[in-house]
């Protein structure tokens, strides 16, 4: 009883403390070569030191593969590691070489409840666990914008992801884990699996037929919120010092489209670090979105954990230095002391800007 009380008080203290400013970027294994060699990661670490970044969100779960050796993936699907990383462990390399320099390494479970993007994925996931696939109301595999989804309301699916993350927490001396717009998430067009419909009907006395039925949306969102609570508690039980970082889409769009009720996550205290994806191509929209769709839903105390995501690069697009400067100055004027950039490969193109960025710290 005393142990439980102490643990509970510890979590309260952790949730109330002011978060250290985050200066970060996302590091991917797609449209980027940095993760594949020691030389590439040495350059990443050097850039952290040059430009005063203190956090790397490094991908560890992408397109149905782990970017590290996973016994659970091997047992469940026969694919213990992404074939590209059979002979090199980028996670361990960053732990060994970045953390001693004061750079946090947070393992990013990018794909969350999504198992495939278009034709790019691990075929073993569908072959070995077809019952895990989320269905749309036509009874077909749920797909949105090229992403295919597991049934995120299925207890077996949820348990698998919790176990996968727990395995990594035990395996590596990381500083935390991160979910994004796919963890926890599922598109509102998904979830029409029979067991979900039966549970919903038992609670509400009707079977939903519309994706955006408000009761149906909230019920599914609540299931994902409950899942996050279980995940948070599992991570903190294994290591109370680890950071649970979340980078959802913008609210209320996040809930209406992907069942992400992140104001509820924050209210429950299940977010140590909140990085909403305020990905906008002009300053006016960045300002409006940050104020109306982020700050509006956070108390002053909760804002201490807020570090907005800023779009640096996507495809051939690179954010202009003036836009980056305006966004960061707005953050500071609002008392927001840090941010994260999507994604690493845009830094070289804007190195003159980031030299000035580094001088602020």
GROMACS .gro file of C-alpha atoms in nm:
model
  361
    1UNK     CA    1   0.000   0.000   0.000
    2UNK     CA    2   0.284   0.240   0.089
    3UNK     CA    3   0.458   0.156  -0.239
    4UNK     CA    4   0.146   0.240  -0.439
    5UNK     CA    5   0.101   0.565  -0.247
    6UNK     CA    6   0.464   0.664  -0.306
    7UNK     CA    7   0.440   0.582  -0.675
    8UNK     CA    8   0.121   0.784  -0.707
    9UNK     CA    9   0.278   1.085  -0.535
   10UNK     CA   10   0.585   1.050  -0.756
   11UNK     CA   11   0.371   1.072  -1.071
   12UNK     CA   12   0.189   1.377  -0.936
   13UNK     CA   13   0.518   1.553  -0.866
   14UNK     CA   14   0.647   1.464  -1.212
   15UNK     CA   15   0.329   1.590  -1.378
   16UNK     CA   16   0.343   1.921  -1.192
   17UNK     CA   17   0.708   2.007  -1.248
   18UNK     CA   18   0.797   2.255  -1.519
   19UNK     CA   19   0.920   2.083  -1.834
   20UNK     CA   20   1.269   2.168  -1.957
   21UNK     CA   21   1.255   2.349  -2.293
   22UNK     CA   22   1.264   2.109  -2.588
   23UNK     CA   23   1.473   2.194  -2.894
   24UNK     CA   24   1.420   1.895  -3.117
   25UNK     CA   25   1.369   1.737  -3.457
   26UNK     CA   26   1.225   1.414  -3.591
   27UNK     CA   27   1.468   1.166  -3.745
   28UNK     CA   28   1.316   0.924  -3.996
   29UNK     CA   29   1.429   0.632  -4.210
   30UNK     CA   30   1.221   0.755  -4.505
   31UNK     CA   31   1.356   1.019  -4.749
   32UNK     CA   32   1.661   1.033  -4.524
   33UNK     CA   33   1.986   0.838  -4.518
   34UNK     CA   34   2.105   0.957  -4.178
   35UNK     CA   35   1.993   0.653  -3.976
   36UNK     CA   36   2.161   0.387  -4.186
   37UNK     CA   37   2.526   0.436  -4.091
   38UNK     CA   38   2.741   0.543  -3.801
   39UNK     CA   39   2.876   0.824  -4.018
   40UNK     CA   40   2.525   0.952  -4.082
   41UNK     CA   41   2.438   0.950  -3.715
   42UNK     CA   42   2.767   1.117  -3.626
   43UNK     CA   43   2.658   1.403  -3.849
   44UNK     CA   44   2.318   1.414  -3.677
   45UNK     CA   45   2.487   1.438  -3.337
   46UNK     CA   46   2.728   1.705  -3.463
   47UNK     CA   47   2.432   1.908  -3.590
   48UNK     CA   48   2.269   1.879  -3.248
   49UNK     CA   49   2.577   2.029  -3.090
   50UNK     CA   50   2.620   2.296  -3.359
   51UNK     CA   51   2.258   2.412  -3.356
   52UNK     CA   52   2.179   2.359  -2.986
   53UNK     CA   53   1.927   2.078  -3.026
   54UNK     CA   54   1.879   1.873  -2.709
   55UNK     CA   55   1.633   1.605  -2.827
   56UNK     CA   56   1.610   1.355  -3.113
   57UNK     CA   57   1.279   1.182  -3.184
   58UNK     CA   58   1.413   0.879  -3.367
   59UNK     CA   59   1.177   0.644  -3.550
   60UNK     CA   60   1.154   0.289  -3.422
   61UNK     CA   61   0.823   0.162  -3.570
   62UNK     CA   62   0.749   0.228  -3.935
   63UNK     CA   63   0.545   0.048  -4.202
   64UNK     CA   64   0.503  -0.265  -3.991
   65UNK     CA   65   0.869  -0.305  -3.898
   66UNK     CA   66   1.081  -0.209  -3.599
   67UNK     CA   67   1.407  -0.033  -3.682
   68UNK     CA   68   1.573  -0.243  -3.411
   69UNK     CA   69   1.579  -0.609  -3.313
   70UNK     CA   70   1.248  -0.699  -3.145
   71UNK     CA   71   1.191  -1.042  -2.998
   72UNK     CA   72   0.817  -0.971  -2.985
   73UNK     CA   73   0.803  -0.889  -3.356
   74UNK     CA   74   1.002  -1.202  -3.428
   75UNK     CA   75   0.769  -1.418  -3.222
   76UNK     CA   76   0.446  -1.262  -3.350
   77UNK     CA   77   0.526  -1.198  -3.715
   78UNK     CA   78   0.858  -1.367  -3.790
   79UNK     CA   79   1.020  -1.032  -3.870
   80UNK     CA   80   1.234  -0.922  -3.575
   81UNK     CA   81   1.377  -0.616  -3.751
   82UNK     CA   82   1.339  -0.395  -4.056
   83UNK     CA   83   1.560  -0.567  -4.318
   84UNK     CA   84   1.742  -0.236  -4.371
   85UNK     CA   85   1.871  -0.251  -4.012
   86UNK     CA   86   1.969  -0.616  -3.977
   87UNK     CA   87   2.336  -0.525  -3.939
   88UNK     CA   88   2.319  -0.184  -3.774
   89UNK     CA   89   2.129  -0.065  -3.467
   90UNK     CA   90   2.071   0.312  -3.497
   91UNK     CA   91   1.891   0.331  -3.164
   92UNK     CA   92   2.180   0.185  -2.967
   93UNK     CA   93   2.427   0.401  -3.159
   94UNK     CA   94   2.242   0.719  -3.062
   95UNK     CA   95   2.220   0.603  -2.701
   96UNK     CA   96   2.593   0.537  -2.693
   97UNK     CA   97   2.701   0.857  -2.870
   98UNK     CA   98   2.428   1.120  -2.828
   99UNK     CA   99   2.315   1.074  -2.468
  100UNK     CA  100   2.666   1.124  -2.323
  101UNK     CA  101   2.659   1.467  -2.487
  102UNK     CA  102   2.336   1.560  -2.310
  103UNK     CA  103   2.111   1.488  -2.610
  104UNK     CA  104   1.791   1.303  -2.525
  105UNK     CA  105   1.699   1.000  -2.737
  106UNK     CA  106   1.324   0.944  -2.752
  107UNK     CA  107   1.195   0.642  -2.943
  108UNK     CA  108   0.923   0.745  -3.185
  109UNK     CA  109   0.658   0.482  -3.264
  110UNK     CA  110   0.561   0.665  -3.581
  111UNK     CA  111   0.313   0.425  -3.737
  112UNK     CA  112   0.120   0.351  -3.418
  113UNK     CA  113  -0.197   0.163  -3.509
  114UNK     CA  114  -0.128   0.189  -3.882
  115UNK     CA  115   0.031  -0.121  -4.036
  116UNK     CA  116   0.090  -0.014  -4.397
  117UNK     CA  117   0.124   0.287  -4.626
  118UNK     CA  118  -0.004   0.220  -4.979
  119UNK     CA  119   0.192  -0.088  -5.093
  120UNK     CA  120   0.476  -0.027  -4.849
  121UNK     CA  121   0.453  -0.250  -4.547
  122UNK     CA  122   0.529  -0.578  -4.381
  123UNK     CA  123   0.311  -0.847  -4.547
  124UNK     CA  124   0.342  -1.069  -4.239
  125UNK     CA  125   0.118  -0.836  -4.039
  126UNK     CA  126  -0.183  -0.895  -4.262
  127UNK     CA  127  -0.103  -1.261  -4.326
  128UNK     CA  128  -0.062  -1.359  -3.960
  129UNK     CA  129  -0.319  -1.130  -3.794
  130UNK     CA  130  -0.596  -1.061  -4.046
  131UNK     CA  131  -0.846  -1.036  -3.758
  132UNK     CA  132  -0.662  -0.726  -3.634
  133UNK     CA  133  -0.744  -0.522  -3.944
  134UNK     CA  134  -0.987  -0.234  -3.891
  135UNK     CA  135  -1.297  -0.232  -4.109
  136UNK     CA  136  -1.493   0.055  -4.259
  137UNK     CA  137  -1.873   0.053  -4.270
  138UNK     CA  138  -1.866  -0.135  -4.601
  139UNK     CA  139  -1.675  -0.413  -4.428
  140UNK     CA  140  -1.348  -0.347  -4.614
  141UNK     CA  141  -1.003  -0.279  -4.469
  142UNK     CA  142  -0.999   0.078  -4.342
  143UNK     CA  143  -0.777   0.308  -4.548
  144UNK     CA  144  -0.734   0.684  -4.537
  145UNK     CA  145  -0.483   0.889  -4.735
  146UNK     CA  146  -0.295   0.573  -4.824
  147UNK     CA  147  -0.263   0.447  -4.466
  148UNK     CA  148  -0.416   0.113  -4.362
  149UNK     CA  149  -0.516   0.060  -4.001
  150UNK     CA  150  -0.545  -0.200  -3.733
  151UNK     CA  151  -0.857  -0.203  -3.518
  152UNK     CA  152  -0.728   0.025  -3.243
  153UNK     CA  153  -1.020  -0.067  -3.017
  154UNK     CA  154  -0.927  -0.436  -3.011
  155UNK     CA  155  -0.773  -0.535  -2.677
  156UNK     CA  156  -0.529  -0.776  -2.846
  157UNK     CA  157  -0.404  -0.502  -3.077
  158UNK     CA  158  -0.372  -0.258  -2.789
  159UNK     CA  159  -0.188  -0.512  -2.576
  160UNK     CA  160   0.052  -0.586  -2.860
  161UNK     CA  161   0.150  -0.221  -2.898
  162UNK     CA  162   0.187  -0.175  -2.522
  163UNK     CA  163   0.406  -0.486  -2.508
  164UNK     CA  164   0.610  -0.366  -2.808
  165UNK     CA  165   0.678  -0.033  -2.642
  166UNK     CA  166   0.748  -0.196  -2.305
  167UNK     CA  167   0.998  -0.429  -2.471
  168UNK     CA  168   1.187  -0.129  -2.612
  169UNK     CA  169   1.180   0.050  -2.275
  170UNK     CA  170   1.338  -0.256  -2.113
  171UNK     CA  171   1.585  -0.314  -2.397
  172UNK     CA  172   1.723   0.039  -2.433
  173UNK     CA  173   1.839   0.320  -2.206
  174UNK     CA  174   1.622   0.572  -2.389
  175UNK     CA  175   1.488   0.895  -2.242
  176UNK     CA  176   1.128   0.834  -2.342
  177UNK     CA  177   0.879   0.718  -2.602
  178UNK     CA  178   0.664   0.911  -2.843
  179UNK     CA  179   0.332   0.866  -3.020
  180UNK     CA  180   0.203   1.098  -3.290
  181UNK     CA  181  -0.098   1.138  -3.520
  182UNK     CA  182  -0.121   0.758  -3.539
  183UNK     CA  183  -0.066   0.670  -3.171
  184UNK     CA  184  -0.317   0.659  -3.025
  185UNK     CA  185  -0.536   0.716  -3.328
  186UNK     CA  186  -0.767   0.559  -3.583
  187UNK     CA  187  -0.962   0.735  -3.859
  188UNK     CA  188  -1.330   0.794  -3.789
  189UNK     CA  189  -1.416   0.592  -4.101
  190UNK     CA  190  -1.278   0.284  -3.920
  191UNK     CA  191  -1.387   0.067  -3.632
  192UNK     CA  192  -1.689  -0.113  -3.777
  193UNK     CA  193  -1.561  -0.452  -3.663
  194UNK     CA  194  -1.835  -0.665  -3.515
  195UNK     CA  195  -1.701  -0.668  -3.160
  196UNK     CA  196  -1.683  -0.287  -3.157
  197UNK     CA  197  -2.039  -0.253  -3.284
  198UNK     CA  198  -2.167  -0.498  -3.024
  199UNK     CA  199  -1.998  -0.309  -2.742
  200UNK     CA  200  -2.127   0.024  -2.865
  201UNK     CA  201  -2.482  -0.107  -2.907
  202UNK     CA  202  -2.477  -0.251  -2.554
  203UNK     CA  203  -2.385   0.094  -2.421
  204UNK     CA  204  -2.606   0.312  -2.644
  205UNK     CA  205  -2.889   0.086  -2.772
  206UNK     CA  206  -2.827   0.146  -3.142
  207UNK     CA  207  -2.583   0.046  -3.413
  208UNK     CA  208  -2.390   0.337  -3.567
  209UNK     CA  209  -2.416   0.385  -3.943
  210UNK     CA  210  -2.244   0.723  -3.986
  211UNK     CA  211  -1.871   0.779  -3.938
  212UNK     CA  212  -1.919   1.123  -3.780
  213UNK     CA  213  -2.208   1.034  -3.549
  214UNK     CA  214  -2.099   1.241  -3.248
  215UNK     CA  215  -2.176   0.970  -2.990
  216UNK     CA  216  -1.996   0.707  -3.197
  217UNK     CA  217  -1.695   0.939  -3.244
  218UNK     CA  218  -1.669   1.020  -2.873
  219UNK     CA  219  -1.713   0.658  -2.768
  220UNK     CA  220  -1.427   0.546  -2.990
  221UNK     CA  221  -1.212   0.841  -2.883
  222UNK     CA  222  -1.274   0.743  -2.520
  223UNK     CA  223  -1.145   0.392  -2.591
  224UNK     CA  224  -0.821   0.537  -2.724
  225UNK     CA  225  -0.791   0.768  -2.426
  226UNK     CA  226  -0.827   0.466  -2.197
  227UNK     CA  227  -0.559   0.286  -2.401
  228UNK     CA  228  -0.323   0.580  -2.353
  229UNK     CA  229  -0.380   0.562  -1.978
  230UNK     CA  230  -0.276   0.197  -1.977
  231UNK     CA  231   0.029   0.272  -2.190
  232UNK     CA  232   0.134   0.564  -1.971
  233UNK     CA  233   0.102   0.360  -1.654
  234UNK     CA  234   0.299   0.071  -1.807
  235UNK     CA  235   0.586   0.297  -1.914
  236UNK     CA  236   0.598   0.472  -1.577
  237UNK     CA  237   0.589   0.142  -1.391
  238UNK     CA  238   0.893   0.024  -1.586
  239UNK     CA  239   1.077   0.354  -1.545
  240UNK     CA  240   0.908   0.654  -1.379
  241UNK     CA  241   1.178   0.887  -1.514
  242UNK     CA  242   1.091   0.823  -1.879
  243UNK     CA  243   0.912   1.092  -2.080
  244UNK     CA  244   0.585   1.009  -2.254
  245UNK     CA  245   0.582   1.248  -2.547
  246UNK     CA  246   0.282   1.290  -2.778
  247UNK     CA  247   0.252   1.477  -3.106
  248UNK     CA  248  -0.114   1.466  -3.213
  249UNK     CA  249  -0.293   1.656  -3.487
  250UNK     CA  250  -0.469   1.983  -3.418
  251UNK     CA  251  -0.787   1.974  -3.207
  252UNK     CA  252  -1.082   1.938  -3.275
  253UNK     CA  253  -0.982   1.813  -3.621
  254UNK     CA  254  -0.775   1.547  -3.447
  255UNK     CA  255  -1.084   1.398  -3.285
  256UNK     CA  256  -1.324   1.449  -3.574
  257UNK     CA  257  -1.090   1.277  -3.818
  258UNK     CA  258  -0.868   1.048  -3.608
  259UNK     CA  259  -1.036   1.005  -3.267
  260UNK     CA  260  -0.755   1.193  -3.086
  261UNK     CA  261  -0.916   1.370  -2.790
  262UNK     CA  262  -0.586   1.506  -2.666
  263UNK     CA  263  -0.731   1.771  -2.431
  264UNK     CA  264  -0.864   1.472  -2.235
  265UNK     CA  265  -0.519   1.310  -2.241
  266UNK     CA  266  -0.366   1.622  -2.091
  267UNK     CA  267  -0.645   1.656  -1.835
  268UNK     CA  268  -0.580   1.300  -1.713
  269UNK     CA  269  -0.209   1.377  -1.679
  270UNK     CA  270  -0.099   1.119  -1.935
  271UNK     CA  271   0.121   1.355  -2.139
  272UNK     CA  272   0.463   1.467  -2.019
  273UNK     CA  273   0.545   1.648  -2.340
  274UNK     CA  274   0.286   1.779  -2.589
  275UNK     CA  275   0.394   1.862  -2.944
  276UNK     CA  276   0.082   1.935  -3.152
  277UNK     CA  277   0.154   1.936  -3.524
  278UNK     CA  278   0.107   2.306  -3.595
  279UNK     CA  279   0.221   2.244  -3.951
  280UNK     CA  280   0.129   2.561  -4.143
  281UNK     CA  281   0.274   2.722  -4.455
  282UNK     CA  282   0.227   3.085  -4.351
  283UNK     CA  283   0.258   3.281  -4.028
  284UNK     CA  284  -0.104   3.398  -3.998
  285UNK     CA  285  -0.230   3.040  -4.006
  286UNK     CA  286   0.039   2.927  -3.762
  287UNK     CA  287  -0.060   3.201  -3.518
  288UNK     CA  288  -0.434   3.136  -3.546
  289UNK     CA  289  -0.391   2.762  -3.514
  290UNK     CA  290  -0.158   2.783  -3.215
  291UNK     CA  291  -0.385   3.021  -3.027
  292UNK     CA  292  -0.728   2.886  -3.124
  293UNK     CA  293  -0.662   2.513  -3.161
  294UNK     CA  294  -0.388   2.454  -2.904
  295UNK     CA  295  -0.356   2.717  -2.632
  296UNK     CA  296  -0.733   2.753  -2.605
  297UNK     CA  297  -0.751   2.395  -2.469
  298UNK     CA  298  -0.465   2.418  -2.218
  299UNK     CA  299  -0.439   2.576  -1.877
  300UNK     CA  300  -0.139   2.796  -1.802
  301UNK     CA  301   0.019   2.513  -1.603
  302UNK     CA  302  -0.041   2.262  -1.883
  303UNK     CA  303   0.127   2.496  -2.130
  304UNK     CA  304   0.457   2.433  -1.953
  305UNK     CA  305   0.463   2.095  -2.133
  306UNK     CA  306   0.382   2.246  -2.474
  307UNK     CA  307   0.641   2.248  -2.754
  308UNK     CA  308   0.473   2.295  -3.092
  309UNK     CA  309   0.570   2.096  -3.397
  310UNK     CA  310   0.686   2.322  -3.682
  311UNK     CA  311   0.695   2.207  -4.044
  312UNK     CA  312   1.048   2.244  -4.179
  313UNK     CA  313   1.036   2.020  -4.481
  314UNK     CA  314   0.793   1.801  -4.672
  315UNK     CA  315   0.865   1.676  -5.024
  316UNK     CA  316   1.028   1.963  -5.215
  317UNK     CA  317   0.898   2.224  -4.969
  318UNK     CA  318   1.132   2.395  -4.723
  319UNK     CA  319   1.000   2.654  -4.480
  320UNK     CA  320   1.145   2.998  -4.545
  321UNK     CA  321   1.376   3.138  -4.274
  322UNK     CA  322   1.144   3.435  -4.219
  323UNK     CA  323   0.850   3.204  -4.146
  324UNK     CA  324   1.060   3.001  -3.905
  325UNK     CA  325   1.176   3.318  -3.729
  326UNK     CA  326   0.818   3.447  -3.693
  327UNK     CA  327   0.690   3.117  -3.555
  328UNK     CA  328   0.965   3.091  -3.296
  329UNK     CA  329   0.931   3.454  -3.189
  330UNK     CA  330   0.557   3.402  -3.147
  331UNK     CA  331   0.627   3.094  -2.934
  332UNK     CA  332   0.857   3.294  -2.708
  333UNK     CA  333   0.614   3.585  -2.680
  334UNK     CA  334   0.352   3.336  -2.557
  335UNK     CA  335   0.586   3.186  -2.300
  336UNK     CA  336   0.661   2.874  -2.506
  337UNK     CA  337   1.033   2.804  -2.467
  338UNK     CA  338   1.087   2.529  -2.724
  339UNK     CA  339   0.966   2.346  -3.034
  340UNK     CA  340   1.037   2.050  -3.260
  341UNK     CA  341   1.097   2.055  -3.634
  342UNK     CA  342   0.971   1.807  -3.888
  343UNK     CA  343   1.210   1.681  -3.997
  344UNK     CA  344   1.592   1.652  -3.971
  345UNK     CA  345   1.670   1.660  -4.343
  346UNK     CA  346   1.553   2.022  -4.368
  347UNK     CA  347   1.823   2.152  -4.133
  348UNK     CA  348   2.109   2.152  -4.385
  349UNK     CA  349   1.903   2.360  -4.628
  350UNK     CA  350   1.838   2.618  -4.354
  351UNK     CA  351   2.169   2.597  -4.167
  352UNK     CA  352   2.219   2.975  -4.162
  353UNK     CA  353   1.888   3.016  -3.986
  354UNK     CA  354   1.970   2.743  -3.733
  355UNK     CA  355   2.305   2.904  -3.653
  356UNK     CA  356   2.107   3.209  -3.538
  357UNK     CA  357   1.857   2.980  -3.362
  358UNK     CA  358   2.144   2.821  -3.167
  359UNK     CA  359   2.272   3.161  -3.052
  360UNK     CA  360   1.953   3.210  -2.851
  361UNK     CA  361   2.054   2.931  -2.612
   0.00000   0.00000   0.00000
